[in-house]
Amino acid sequence: MSYPYQTLDLPRETRILTIQPSENDNDDIVCSLTHIDIDAASGKYDALSYCWSKSVSNPVAFLDKQFVPLFDTYPETGPPFAKPRDLLGHPELEYWYIRYGGALPAAHICCDGVRVTVSGELFRALKEMRRFYKAMMRPRLWVDALCIDQGSVQERNEHVKVMGKIYANAGIVRVWLGESIGIERGVAEQIKKINTIRNESMQRGYQYDEHPGWAEVEWVVLGQFLSRAWFERIWVVQEIVNAQYALLHCGKVAIDWDPLQILLGYVRQVGLEHKIANPTGLQNVIQMTILRKSRRNENGDVRHDLLMILEAVRNLKATIASDRVYGVLGLLSDPAEIQGIQVDYTKSAVEVFTDLAVDYLQRRKSLAFLSHCILSTRPSAVPKLPLPSWVPDWSTPGWAEPFRARIFPSRAAGNTVPQVIEVNRAAGILRLKGRLLDKIRAVDYTSQVPEMEFAFPEIEPANYPEEPNAMIQKREVHMTARVYKEWANIFLMALTNPPAHEEGNVTFIWDSVKHENLWRTMMCNRTRDLRVPEKDLGAALGPVLKVALDFTKVYSNIAPSLGGSTAAHCVKALSRAGMGEPAREYMENRVWDKELIMMRGHRTWTFHRRFFVSSSGRFGWAVDGTKIGDEVVLFYGCDYPFVMRWDSQKQGWRILGDCYIHGLMNGEGIREGFEEQEFVII
């Protein structure tokens, strides 16, 4: 029998679940639903945040069954044999079933005398809330699966609009991570350890990972904890960001959110995030923390850019693709941001994503959404949606973040405004005016996208100057074999791909102008803190390349294309560019501090991008999937240029993604008379 929901006065009202207390944890769950005024009930209820399905993301197929064979029988004679064990509900072994991704069966509760079926995760969560609230009379809880009439599309649509307010008005947001998997108390211990390390590092002047206590942190435990499915779901972002206070429940263990996110942020700050086996979980905690910190302006209102939020949560999971938009609306309070978005679960994700793009075009008169269009080469279990290339597919992340999402300063189109000629939704066509800037002549395919760690040998850092913080600086400056290979190959590409007008000119040499263009391109002409680098910073690139080239001669098996005479040729080119004897300068002038600035800028702005050389000899960075022959295009009203590909079959252009092209990021493409065109984007 389904629950007989009474009509709500939305958006003013919602329902609250009241759970009857019980002395016995095995008693049936008895509860009731009442209507409340959302604003009047502020602080008078808690809100539950949880996953509807499995609490652990682990795709082990056989765990969908209750019986798992265990080799736990060892007779005195004969070989051991498998004995089936019912792990689900087993007092000692159930945590193995949950740890490996087992799904809990649905269960029943009694709500206002009606037998209601709920998911296994929600049933366990309600049992724990009842136990946790034992000292209280009739705990009041907002639970989406019960407080919203899930059978009414209209009510679901209306509730999405007030979801942010519901969680913001809750006294506590209680996060149910799932039943215990045997590590929860260990997580609490690791949090204490990291807090001690943080405090002592501040008192004693330790920097980065110098504190000896880091060796005692159990990183595996933290990785298992962050592998909980809750950390990967899109809806939980607004639930945490809007929370006044949040508490994580894992079995019978409760952990405060604020200390957890502070200490995980500290782990990232000191550069030890790679120790955690689940980087996605850590990254999402950091992202929620950033949004939570920035959610209030001087007036106390939430102020977020919708496109930036959509990009920030692009890696998270959603059962329904359109929830990638609907699931973050609770983070917005600016009427201008919400006005053009109509929550409608009868629409497909293709319609929802296209509606948003067209809203930016027609109502906001903005092309900002184009920066989030990307040709994704990233493997995904989610089928790609049949969208035109000018509509961002928010369900498919790329390897690289758009420059706009990184808040990279650029005014490529100057003060121009968008010139939209046609928007044809039915045909999937957008016609814009812009300038054709250049063509891709060479692309570096040696860099790893995505980046992976390999146990390559490293150069002995014996020549670094010994100073008080030398250990830290050596660790940051000291590049792995992979990075040396990438930089050396990029230099070789720049050296051997002269501009088209110089092609065949045997006098083409690597001069100081090209050298400066290259080192500025290596960091997109910005330091990590957004400053334009000083000219003397270029003194670092020569030594870095010299070390890299020397390295490839020693380890020619890693970068065979740069071994022997080729590397020597590159070294001579450095000398012709006025680099002198880079290795000696590297030590005597101590330019390694400049290298550190350059490497940080490089890491910040070019992560998971591919270096390219254009036909006119410009250097730049494009998204993975860029090919030789692709074009660099600038649309009027856009802050960033794009790499485009002509589709001869459909007679239209496809957007591959935004790009950096040195010398054309600050309006030069508008001023220097590049060819104006109408672009039919499909």
XYZ file of C-alpha atoms in Angstrom:
682
model
C 0.000 0.000 0.000
C 1.330 3.453 -0.875
C 1.309 6.272 1.638
C -1.687 8.662 1.229
C 0.154 12.004 0.929
C -1.830 15.188 1.594
C -1.296 18.185 -0.696
C 1.402 20.644 0.378
C 1.337 24.418 0.080
C 4.580 24.605 -1.921
C 7.021 26.303 -1.867
C 6.079 27.369 1.683
C 5.540 23.927 3.206
C 7.255 20.561 3.414
C 6.833 17.455 5.549
C 8.828 16.282 8.567
C 9.267 12.683 9.711
C 8.896 12.027 13.435
C 10.430 8.727 14.582
C 8.975 7.018 17.651
C 11.661 6.022 20.187
C 12.322 2.379 21.048
C 14.424 0.586 23.640
C 15.106 -2.351 21.337
C 17.079 -1.759 18.122
C 15.292 -4.689 16.476
C 11.816 -3.222 16.952
C 9.886 -2.087 13.898
C 10.407 1.529 12.902
C 7.270 3.495 13.654
C 6.987 7.084 12.461
C 4.622 9.790 11.244
C 4.617 12.672 8.744
C 3.429 16.203 9.497
C 3.358 19.420 7.466
C 5.575 22.324 8.549
C 6.293 25.866 7.417
C 9.910 25.738 6.198
C 10.865 29.188 7.468
C 9.003 28.928 10.779
C 10.610 25.550 11.558
C 14.200 26.780 11.118
C 16.508 24.894 13.485
C 13.680 22.688 14.779
C 14.475 19.607 12.717
C 17.471 17.734 11.315
C 17.948 16.712 7.684
C 19.273 13.371 6.446
C 21.858 13.145 3.654
C 22.471 9.636 2.296
C 22.746 7.427 -0.804
C 19.617 5.716 -2.034
C 21.555 2.703 -3.321
C 24.746 1.024 -2.070
C 26.871 2.864 0.479
C 30.180 1.599 -0.960
C 31.113 2.054 -4.622
C 32.647 -1.290 -5.481
C 31.519 -3.009 -8.691
C 31.806 -6.615 -7.508
C 28.986 -8.407 -9.287
C 28.657 -11.472 -7.070
C 27.954 -9.327 -4.023
C 24.499 -8.595 -5.354
C 23.802 -12.072 -3.950
C 23.630 -12.789 -0.259
C 25.747 -15.922 -0.301
C 29.497 -15.624 -0.796
C 31.768 -18.707 -0.679
C 34.629 -18.464 1.786
C 37.611 -20.826 1.954
C 37.352 -21.192 5.691
C 37.085 -24.982 6.177
C 40.340 -26.886 6.677
C 39.740 -30.618 7.391
C 42.484 -32.771 8.945
C 42.740 -34.734 5.703
C 42.142 -33.504 2.203
C 42.208 -30.025 0.706
C 40.294 -27.053 2.143
C 36.878 -26.443 0.644
C 34.558 -23.480 0.200
C 31.700 -23.200 2.632
C 28.855 -20.856 1.680
C 28.254 -18.198 4.307
C 25.320 -15.831 4.503
C 27.237 -12.595 5.086
C 24.196 -10.339 5.024
C 23.018 -9.944 8.590
C 25.911 -11.995 9.990
C 26.944 -10.464 13.356
C 30.674 -10.723 12.570
C 31.032 -10.900 8.787
C 28.421 -8.488 7.393
C 30.937 -5.649 7.146
C 32.785 -7.657 4.462
C 29.590 -7.792 2.409
C 29.182 -4.015 2.699
C 32.887 -3.237 2.202
C 32.898 -5.021 -1.161
C 29.808 -3.237 -2.459
C 26.945 -5.454 -1.381
C 23.446 -3.980 -1.747
C 21.160 -4.055 1.276
C 17.640 -5.410 0.640
C 14.599 -3.160 0.880
C 12.719 -3.171 4.179
C 9.455 -1.947 5.660
C 8.538 0.743 8.166
C 5.198 1.790 9.622
C 4.305 5.419 8.836
C 1.005 6.689 10.257
C -0.220 3.108 10.347
C 0.709 2.456 6.707
C 3.289 -0.181 5.762
C 5.840 1.632 3.584
C 8.769 0.071 1.694
C 12.101 1.911 1.901
C 15.572 1.180 0.517
C 17.968 -0.904 2.590
C 20.311 2.053 3.154
C 17.507 4.328 4.340
C 16.179 1.606 6.643
C 19.602 1.224 8.308
C 19.935 5.016 8.527
C 16.562 5.374 10.260
C 17.473 2.629 12.734
C 20.719 4.409 13.605
C 18.978 7.789 13.915
C 16.458 6.232 16.300
C 19.280 4.750 18.388
C 21.299 7.976 18.275
C 18.259 10.039 19.305
C 17.351 7.647 22.123
C 17.735 10.345 24.768
C 15.342 12.623 22.855
C 11.613 12.405 22.568
C 10.398 11.836 19.011
C 13.268 13.088 16.847
C 12.175 15.172 13.830
C 13.944 14.436 10.562
C 13.615 15.572 6.943
C 14.151 12.628 4.570
C 13.669 13.183 0.842
C 12.383 9.676 0.032
C 9.564 10.007 2.584
C 8.931 13.745 2.944
C 8.462 14.190 -0.819
C 5.682 12.371 -2.653
C 7.969 10.568 -5.093
C 4.975 9.550 -7.193
C 4.159 13.176 -8.009
C 6.427 14.710 -10.666
C 4.973 18.144 -9.911
C 5.799 17.896 -6.199
C 9.304 16.653 -6.967
C 9.794 19.609 -9.318
C 8.647 22.094 -6.673
C 10.714 20.524 -3.888
C 13.920 20.809 -5.917
C 13.486 24.599 -5.835
C 13.421 24.724 -2.009
C 15.908 21.941 -1.274
C 18.695 24.387 -0.456
C 16.490 26.200 2.053
C 15.418 22.926 3.694
C 19.031 21.922 4.377
C 20.052 25.463 5.345
C 17.261 25.639 7.951
C 18.050 22.231 9.463
C 19.654 22.318 12.901
C 22.034 19.513 11.892
C 22.584 17.784 8.570
C 23.136 14.144 9.461
C 25.123 12.295 6.815
C 24.576 8.540 6.678
C 27.657 6.977 5.072
C 26.438 3.432 5.645
C 26.961 0.573 8.062
C 30.349 -0.073 9.604
C 33.059 -1.712 7.506
C 35.446 -2.071 10.431
C 37.595 1.035 9.893
C 35.521 3.859 11.369
C 37.294 4.180 14.705
C 40.574 4.013 12.801
C 39.440 7.025 10.758
C 38.809 8.978 13.945
C 42.331 8.069 15.092
C 43.875 9.261 11.810
C 42.036 12.569 12.135
C 43.551 13.011 15.600
C 47.029 12.179 14.270
C 46.793 14.676 11.420
C 45.469 17.351 13.766
C 48.463 16.793 16.063
C 50.864 16.967 13.100
C 49.233 20.179 11.903
C 49.438 21.862 15.305
C 53.039 20.790 15.929
C 54.103 21.812 12.421
C 52.741 25.295 13.046
C 54.457 25.526 16.443
C 57.855 24.149 15.376
C 58.058 25.661 11.911
C 57.798 22.394 9.982
C 56.888 22.892 6.350
C 55.175 20.592 3.890
C 55.782 16.914 4.806
C 58.778 17.403 7.140
C 56.961 16.263 10.295
C 58.029 12.688 11.172
C 54.478 11.878 12.258
C 53.323 11.601 8.649
C 55.001 8.182 8.470
C 52.540 6.889 11.091
C 49.361 7.968 9.315
C 47.359 4.994 8.013
C 46.560 6.274 4.530
C 44.769 3.064 3.509
C 42.141 3.654 6.187
C 41.465 7.186 4.933
C 41.260 5.907 1.350
C 38.699 3.257 2.304
C 36.685 5.832 4.218
C 36.596 8.209 1.236
C 35.526 5.358 -1.051
C 32.034 5.565 0.417
C 29.507 6.208 -2.344
C 28.208 9.322 -0.568
C 31.403 11.221 -1.428
C 30.693 10.712 -5.154
C 27.051 11.813 -5.387
C 25.979 15.148 -6.809
C 23.009 15.853 -4.528
C 25.104 15.794 -1.370
C 27.022 18.917 -2.436
C 24.177 21.349 -1.782
C 23.239 19.414 1.353
C 26.688 19.976 2.863
C 27.353 23.445 1.463
C 24.069 24.775 2.885
C 24.392 23.004 6.241
C 24.770 25.042 9.422
C 26.447 22.023 11.005
C 27.083 18.536 9.619
C 27.779 15.227 11.329
C 28.903 12.061 9.511
C 27.418 8.774 10.759
C 29.179 5.543 9.802
C 27.628 2.669 11.690
C 27.621 3.768 15.312
C 30.571 6.156 14.895
C 29.916 9.896 14.397
C 32.529 12.281 12.934
C 32.275 16.076 12.698
C 32.440 17.381 9.138
C 34.373 20.583 9.853
C 37.489 19.001 11.438
C 37.514 16.345 8.705
C 37.459 18.826 5.818
C 40.029 21.095 7.485
C 42.499 18.260 7.974
C 41.975 16.747 4.516
C 42.587 20.223 3.133
C 45.825 20.303 5.115
C 46.869 16.954 3.602
C 46.458 18.500 0.173
C 48.246 21.682 1.229
C 51.383 19.772 2.202
C 51.305 17.782 -1.042
C 50.428 14.358 0.362
C 47.080 13.813 -1.332
C 48.674 11.122 -3.525
C 48.981 8.955 -0.403
C 45.198 8.540 -0.319
C 44.071 5.727 -2.590
C 40.797 7.461 -3.451
C 41.739 10.872 -4.901
C 38.190 11.423 -6.194
C 36.711 11.313 -2.704
C 39.368 13.706 -1.405
C 38.924 16.064 -4.351
C 35.168 16.203 -3.813
C 35.552 16.966 -0.109
C 37.907 19.826 -1.014
C 35.457 21.080 -3.643
C 32.576 21.067 -1.160
C 34.780 22.891 1.328
C 35.615 25.608 -1.199
C 31.942 26.091 -2.054
C 31.008 26.069 1.629
C 33.571 28.758 2.457
C 32.551 30.985 -0.432
C 28.812 30.550 -0.031
C 28.265 33.780 1.909
C 28.849 37.323 0.779
C 28.778 40.411 2.992
C 24.980 40.280 3.192
C 24.973 36.615 4.167
C 23.448 35.454 0.876
C 24.687 32.599 -1.236
C 26.477 33.873 -4.355
C 27.716 31.296 -6.837
C 28.241 31.233 -10.585
C 26.077 28.421 -11.987
C 28.526 27.367 -14.708
C 31.398 27.252 -12.227
C 29.372 25.033 -9.894
C 28.360 22.714 -12.729
C 32.024 22.372 -13.679
C 33.085 21.798 -10.066
C 30.705 18.833 -9.684
C 31.199 17.411 -13.177
C 33.044 14.371 -11.804
C 30.260 13.449 -9.386
C 27.623 10.810 -10.057
C 23.920 11.242 -10.702
C 21.368 8.545 -11.466
C 19.400 10.961 -13.662
C 21.591 13.102 -15.934
C 19.350 16.172 -15.599
C 20.062 16.130 -11.849
C 23.498 17.527 -12.729
C 21.677 20.832 -13.171
C 18.758 20.382 -10.778
C 21.011 19.018 -8.029
C 22.941 22.290 -7.613
C 20.072 24.796 -7.808
C 19.963 24.854 -4.014
C 23.343 26.608 -4.064
C 21.936 29.595 -5.948
C 20.010 32.539 -4.542
C 20.524 35.093 -7.295
C 17.177 35.328 -9.164
C 19.066 36.060 -12.389
C 20.848 32.697 -12.112
C 17.683 30.691 -11.470
C 15.184 32.567 -13.622
C 15.811 30.715 -16.865
C 15.822 27.212 -15.350
C 12.523 25.383 -15.078
C 12.701 22.156 -13.077
C 10.819 19.609 -15.136
C 11.475 15.881 -14.748
C 9.439 15.148 -17.871
C 12.277 16.651 -19.953
C 15.288 14.661 -21.116
C 18.842 15.611 -20.124
C 19.476 16.704 -23.730
C 16.600 19.183 -23.445
C 17.705 20.415 -20.010
C 21.331 20.992 -21.067
C 20.265 22.652 -24.328
C 17.760 24.877 -22.495
C 20.552 26.130 -20.257
C 22.867 26.917 -23.187
C 20.116 28.739 -25.087
C 19.203 30.681 -21.938
C 22.772 31.994 -21.764
C 22.597 32.934 -25.439
C 19.206 34.597 -25.569
C 18.443 35.967 -22.106
C 21.905 36.583 -20.685
C 23.536 37.494 -24.035
C 26.603 35.506 -22.979
C 28.857 32.904 -24.592
C 30.459 31.924 -21.281
C 28.936 28.445 -21.523
C 31.073 27.668 -24.587
C 34.161 27.519 -22.362
C 32.672 24.392 -20.786
C 32.273 22.553 -24.101
C 34.931 19.898 -24.399
C 35.664 16.876 -26.548
C 36.016 14.291 -23.799
C 38.467 11.448 -24.404
C 37.841 10.241 -20.873
C 36.441 6.685 -20.599
C 32.997 6.673 -19.030
C 30.397 4.078 -18.137
C 27.762 6.721 -18.910
C 26.788 6.900 -22.614
C 27.524 10.274 -24.191
C 24.432 12.314 -24.907
C 23.568 13.241 -28.525
C 24.320 16.938 -28.075
C 25.752 19.455 -30.556
C 29.324 20.449 -29.709
C 28.184 23.946 -28.620
C 26.087 22.546 -25.738
C 28.145 21.440 -22.701
C 27.511 17.813 -21.764
C 27.533 18.158 -17.986
C 27.345 14.366 -17.613
C 30.736 13.827 -19.296
C 33.829 15.426 -17.741
C 37.016 15.958 -19.696
C 40.546 15.416 -18.468
C 41.305 19.145 -18.288
C 39.310 21.854 -16.561
C 38.346 24.826 -18.745
C 40.502 27.915 -18.244
C 37.377 29.770 -17.132
C 36.860 27.277 -14.306
C 40.462 27.836 -13.216
C 39.738 31.615 -13.166
C 42.562 32.127 -15.647
C 42.674 35.845 -16.594
C 42.112 36.383 -20.309
C 40.372 38.879 -22.594
C 41.058 37.244 -25.940
C 38.176 39.027 -27.700
C 38.781 42.337 -25.950
C 35.632 44.397 -25.366
C 33.664 42.874 -28.236
C 30.162 41.495 -27.728
C 28.792 38.191 -29.038
C 27.547 38.257 -32.618
C 24.976 35.459 -32.776
C 23.558 35.016 -36.263
C 21.352 31.967 -35.724
C 20.329 29.462 -33.053
C 18.554 26.459 -34.550
C 17.718 23.997 -31.780
C 15.983 21.529 -34.067
C 19.003 21.270 -36.362
C 21.521 21.609 -33.526
C 23.190 24.587 -35.211
C 24.722 27.741 -33.741
C 26.084 30.393 -36.130
C 28.559 32.886 -34.683
C 30.922 35.510 -36.017
C 34.582 35.392 -35.110
C 38.161 35.294 -36.340
C 40.246 32.414 -37.663
C 43.535 32.789 -35.773
C 45.783 29.867 -36.659
C 46.121 26.180 -37.496
C 47.627 23.385 -35.374
C 50.886 22.210 -36.965
C 52.297 19.874 -34.286
C 50.929 18.346 -31.065
C 52.868 16.744 -28.210
C 51.467 13.249 -27.675
C 54.252 12.091 -25.332
C 52.750 13.685 -22.213
C 50.569 11.401 -20.128
C 46.880 12.275 -20.168
C 45.694 11.296 -17.661
C 48.785 11.695 -15.554
C 49.998 8.476 -13.961
C 52.829 7.680 -11.605
C 55.657 5.452 -12.863
C 58.744 4.271 -11.028
C 61.227 5.911 -13.396
C 64.754 6.550 -12.089
C 65.497 10.081 -10.960
C 68.498 12.379 -11.214
C 70.591 12.467 -8.076
C 69.923 15.907 -6.539
C 73.471 16.211 -5.207
C 74.090 19.637 -6.728
C 71.257 21.459 -5.027
C 72.439 24.195 -2.635
C 72.021 23.195 0.978
C 69.943 25.775 2.843
C 67.554 25.545 5.824
C 64.589 24.548 3.668
C 66.616 22.658 1.072
C 64.782 19.378 1.687
C 61.458 20.996 0.834
C 62.771 22.918 -2.145
C 64.594 19.877 -3.485
C 61.394 17.856 -3.326
C 59.438 20.462 -5.260
C 62.133 21.278 -7.815
C 63.192 17.699 -8.318
C 61.235 16.481 -11.370
C 60.600 12.831 -12.137
C 61.842 11.147 -15.295
C 58.408 11.540 -16.828
C 58.447 15.325 -16.453
C 61.977 15.565 -17.881
C 60.869 13.540 -20.866
C 57.834 15.753 -21.461
C 59.740 19.035 -21.250
C 62.562 17.791 -23.465
C 60.109 16.551 -26.094
C 58.206 19.839 -26.027
C 61.454 21.736 -26.622
C 62.358 19.427 -29.498
C 58.933 20.017 -31.049
C 59.274 23.792 -30.701
C 62.782 23.653 -32.170
C 61.910 21.504 -35.170
C 58.609 23.147 -36.183
C 59.433 26.631 -37.463
C 56.679 28.984 -38.681
C 55.295 28.157 -42.123
C 56.908 31.252 -43.648
C 60.334 30.079 -42.401
C 59.906 26.450 -43.460
C 62.830 25.241 -45.542
C 65.011 28.103 -44.319
C 68.222 26.418 -43.207
C 69.144 29.517 -41.224
C 66.220 29.035 -38.834
C 67.651 29.011 -35.336
C 66.376 29.085 -31.807
C 66.692 32.744 -30.795
C 65.979 34.661 -27.590
C 62.510 35.745 -28.773
C 61.390 32.171 -29.428
C 62.971 31.128 -26.155
C 60.955 33.716 -24.221
C 57.762 32.745 -26.035
C 58.355 29.122 -25.053
C 59.049 29.643 -21.365
C 56.089 31.976 -21.020
C 53.897 29.430 -22.807
C 55.117 26.651 -20.501
C 53.284 28.429 -17.662
C 50.624 30.173 -19.799
C 52.376 33.445 -18.946
C 51.016 33.346 -15.383
C 52.416 32.343 -12.029
C 50.315 30.176 -9.792
C 49.017 33.320 -8.048
C 47.948 34.892 -11.386
C 50.853 37.342 -11.826
C 52.507 37.905 -15.206
C 56.048 36.511 -14.650
C 59.032 38.853 -14.650
C 61.334 38.654 -17.660
C 64.251 37.266 -15.634
C 62.212 34.156 -14.832
C 63.188 32.892 -18.280
C 66.675 32.231 -16.948
C 65.271 29.055 -15.418
C 64.145 27.371 -18.627
C 67.614 26.955 -20.127
C 68.986 25.078 -17.092
C 65.815 23.014 -16.798
C 66.018 21.948 -20.440
C 69.754 21.300 -20.155
C 69.177 19.009 -17.180
C 66.271 17.361 -19.015
C 68.322 16.829 -22.166
C 71.296 15.480 -20.220
C 68.882 13.152 -18.489
C 67.523 11.774 -21.762
C 71.052 10.963 -22.907
C 71.573 8.920 -19.738
C 68.153 7.271 -19.796
C 67.668 7.007 -23.561
C 65.362 4.019 -23.063
C 62.782 6.372 -21.524
C 62.959 9.025 -24.241
C 64.712 7.370 -27.201
C 63.701 10.175 -29.573
C 65.976 12.517 -27.634
C 68.978 10.292 -27.124
C 72.506 10.941 -28.343
C 73.031 13.470 -31.132
C 69.458 14.840 -31.038
C 69.840 15.921 -27.428
C 73.238 17.418 -28.216
C 71.680 19.385 -31.075
C 69.067 20.781 -28.679
C 71.758 21.805 -26.193
C 73.574 23.715 -28.949
C 70.331 25.498 -29.791
C 70.093 26.662 -26.177
C 73.571 28.136 -26.406
C 72.648 29.996 -29.597
C 69.697 31.497 -27.742
C 72.086 33.025 -25.216
C 71.724 30.419 -22.502
C 75.484 30.020 -22.050
C 76.300 26.998 -19.904
C 72.954 26.183 -18.319
C 74.183 23.541 -15.898
C 76.770 25.893 -14.369
C 74.285 28.771 -14.191
C 71.817 26.432 -12.571
C 74.115 25.985 -9.576
C 76.091 29.221 -9.450
C 73.199 31.613 -9.985
C 70.767 29.406 -8.111
C 68.037 29.803 -10.687
C 66.302 26.757 -9.263
C 64.042 29.069 -7.215
C 62.865 30.538 -10.516
C 62.351 27.018 -11.798
C 60.112 26.370 -8.816
C 57.917 29.343 -9.753
C 57.847 28.179 -13.365
C 57.002 24.588 -12.465
C 54.190 25.669 -10.158
C 52.706 27.861 -12.877
C 53.121 25.063 -15.405
C 51.405 22.567 -13.128
C 48.546 24.935 -12.312
C 47.582 25.983 -15.834
C 48.577 23.130 -18.167
C 47.504 20.069 -16.179
C 46.144 17.368 -18.522
C 46.551 19.589 -21.598
C 48.637 19.032 -24.710
C 51.327 21.387 -25.993
C 51.022 22.477 -29.610
C 52.870 24.527 -32.211
C 50.807 26.477 -34.754
C 51.470 27.101 -38.432
C 52.569 30.651 -37.641
C 55.024 29.409 -35.003
C 52.942 30.209 -31.929
C 52.996 27.920 -28.916
C 49.962 26.908 -26.895
C 48.016 24.375 -24.844
C 44.897 22.521 -25.994
C 42.656 19.745 -24.678
C 43.430 16.078 -25.170
C 42.114 14.886 -28.534
C 43.478 17.873 -30.463
C 44.989 16.829 -33.801
C 47.273 18.313 -36.437
C 45.150 20.382 -38.822
C 42.647 21.586 -36.214
C 42.050 25.357 -36.217
C 42.302 28.010 -33.495
C 39.224 30.261 -33.561
C 38.152 33.321 -31.568
C 34.466 34.248 -31.257
C 33.421 37.825 -30.582
C 32.474 38.236 -26.921
C 34.565 35.259 -25.720
C 37.405 35.550 -23.238
C 39.142 32.420 -24.526
C 39.997 31.066 -27.997
C 38.886 27.581 -29.032
C 40.311 24.663 -30.956
C 37.824 23.739 -33.686
C 37.580 20.894 -36.196
C 35.893 21.091 -39.581
C 33.407 18.282 -40.307
C 33.409 17.984 -44.098
C 30.560 15.477 -44.075
C 28.140 17.708 -42.147
C 29.676 20.967 -43.385
C 30.101 22.491 -39.953
C 32.581 23.155 -37.157
C 32.901 21.177 -33.929
C 34.217 22.693 -30.708
C 36.976 20.578 -29.145
C 37.652 22.867 -26.179
C 39.218 26.133 -25.083
C 42.940 26.748 -25.474
C 45.870 28.990 -24.628
C 47.807 30.408 -27.592
C 50.666 32.688 -26.640
C 50.404 36.257 -27.859
C 46.676 36.104 -28.636
C 45.072 36.088 -25.175
C 44.542 39.833 -24.638
C 42.668 41.135 -27.646
C 45.499 40.811 -30.183
C 43.324 38.572 -32.364
C 40.802 41.384 -32.751
C 43.327 44.137 -33.373
C 45.727 42.412 -35.749
C 43.421 41.917 -38.719
C 42.810 38.174 -38.643
C 40.235 36.852 -41.082
C 36.628 37.379 -39.967
C 34.262 34.491 -40.629
C 30.831 33.142 -39.901
C 31.165 29.793 -38.153
C 28.413 27.188 -38.398
C 28.882 25.126 -35.229
C 27.274 21.697 -35.100
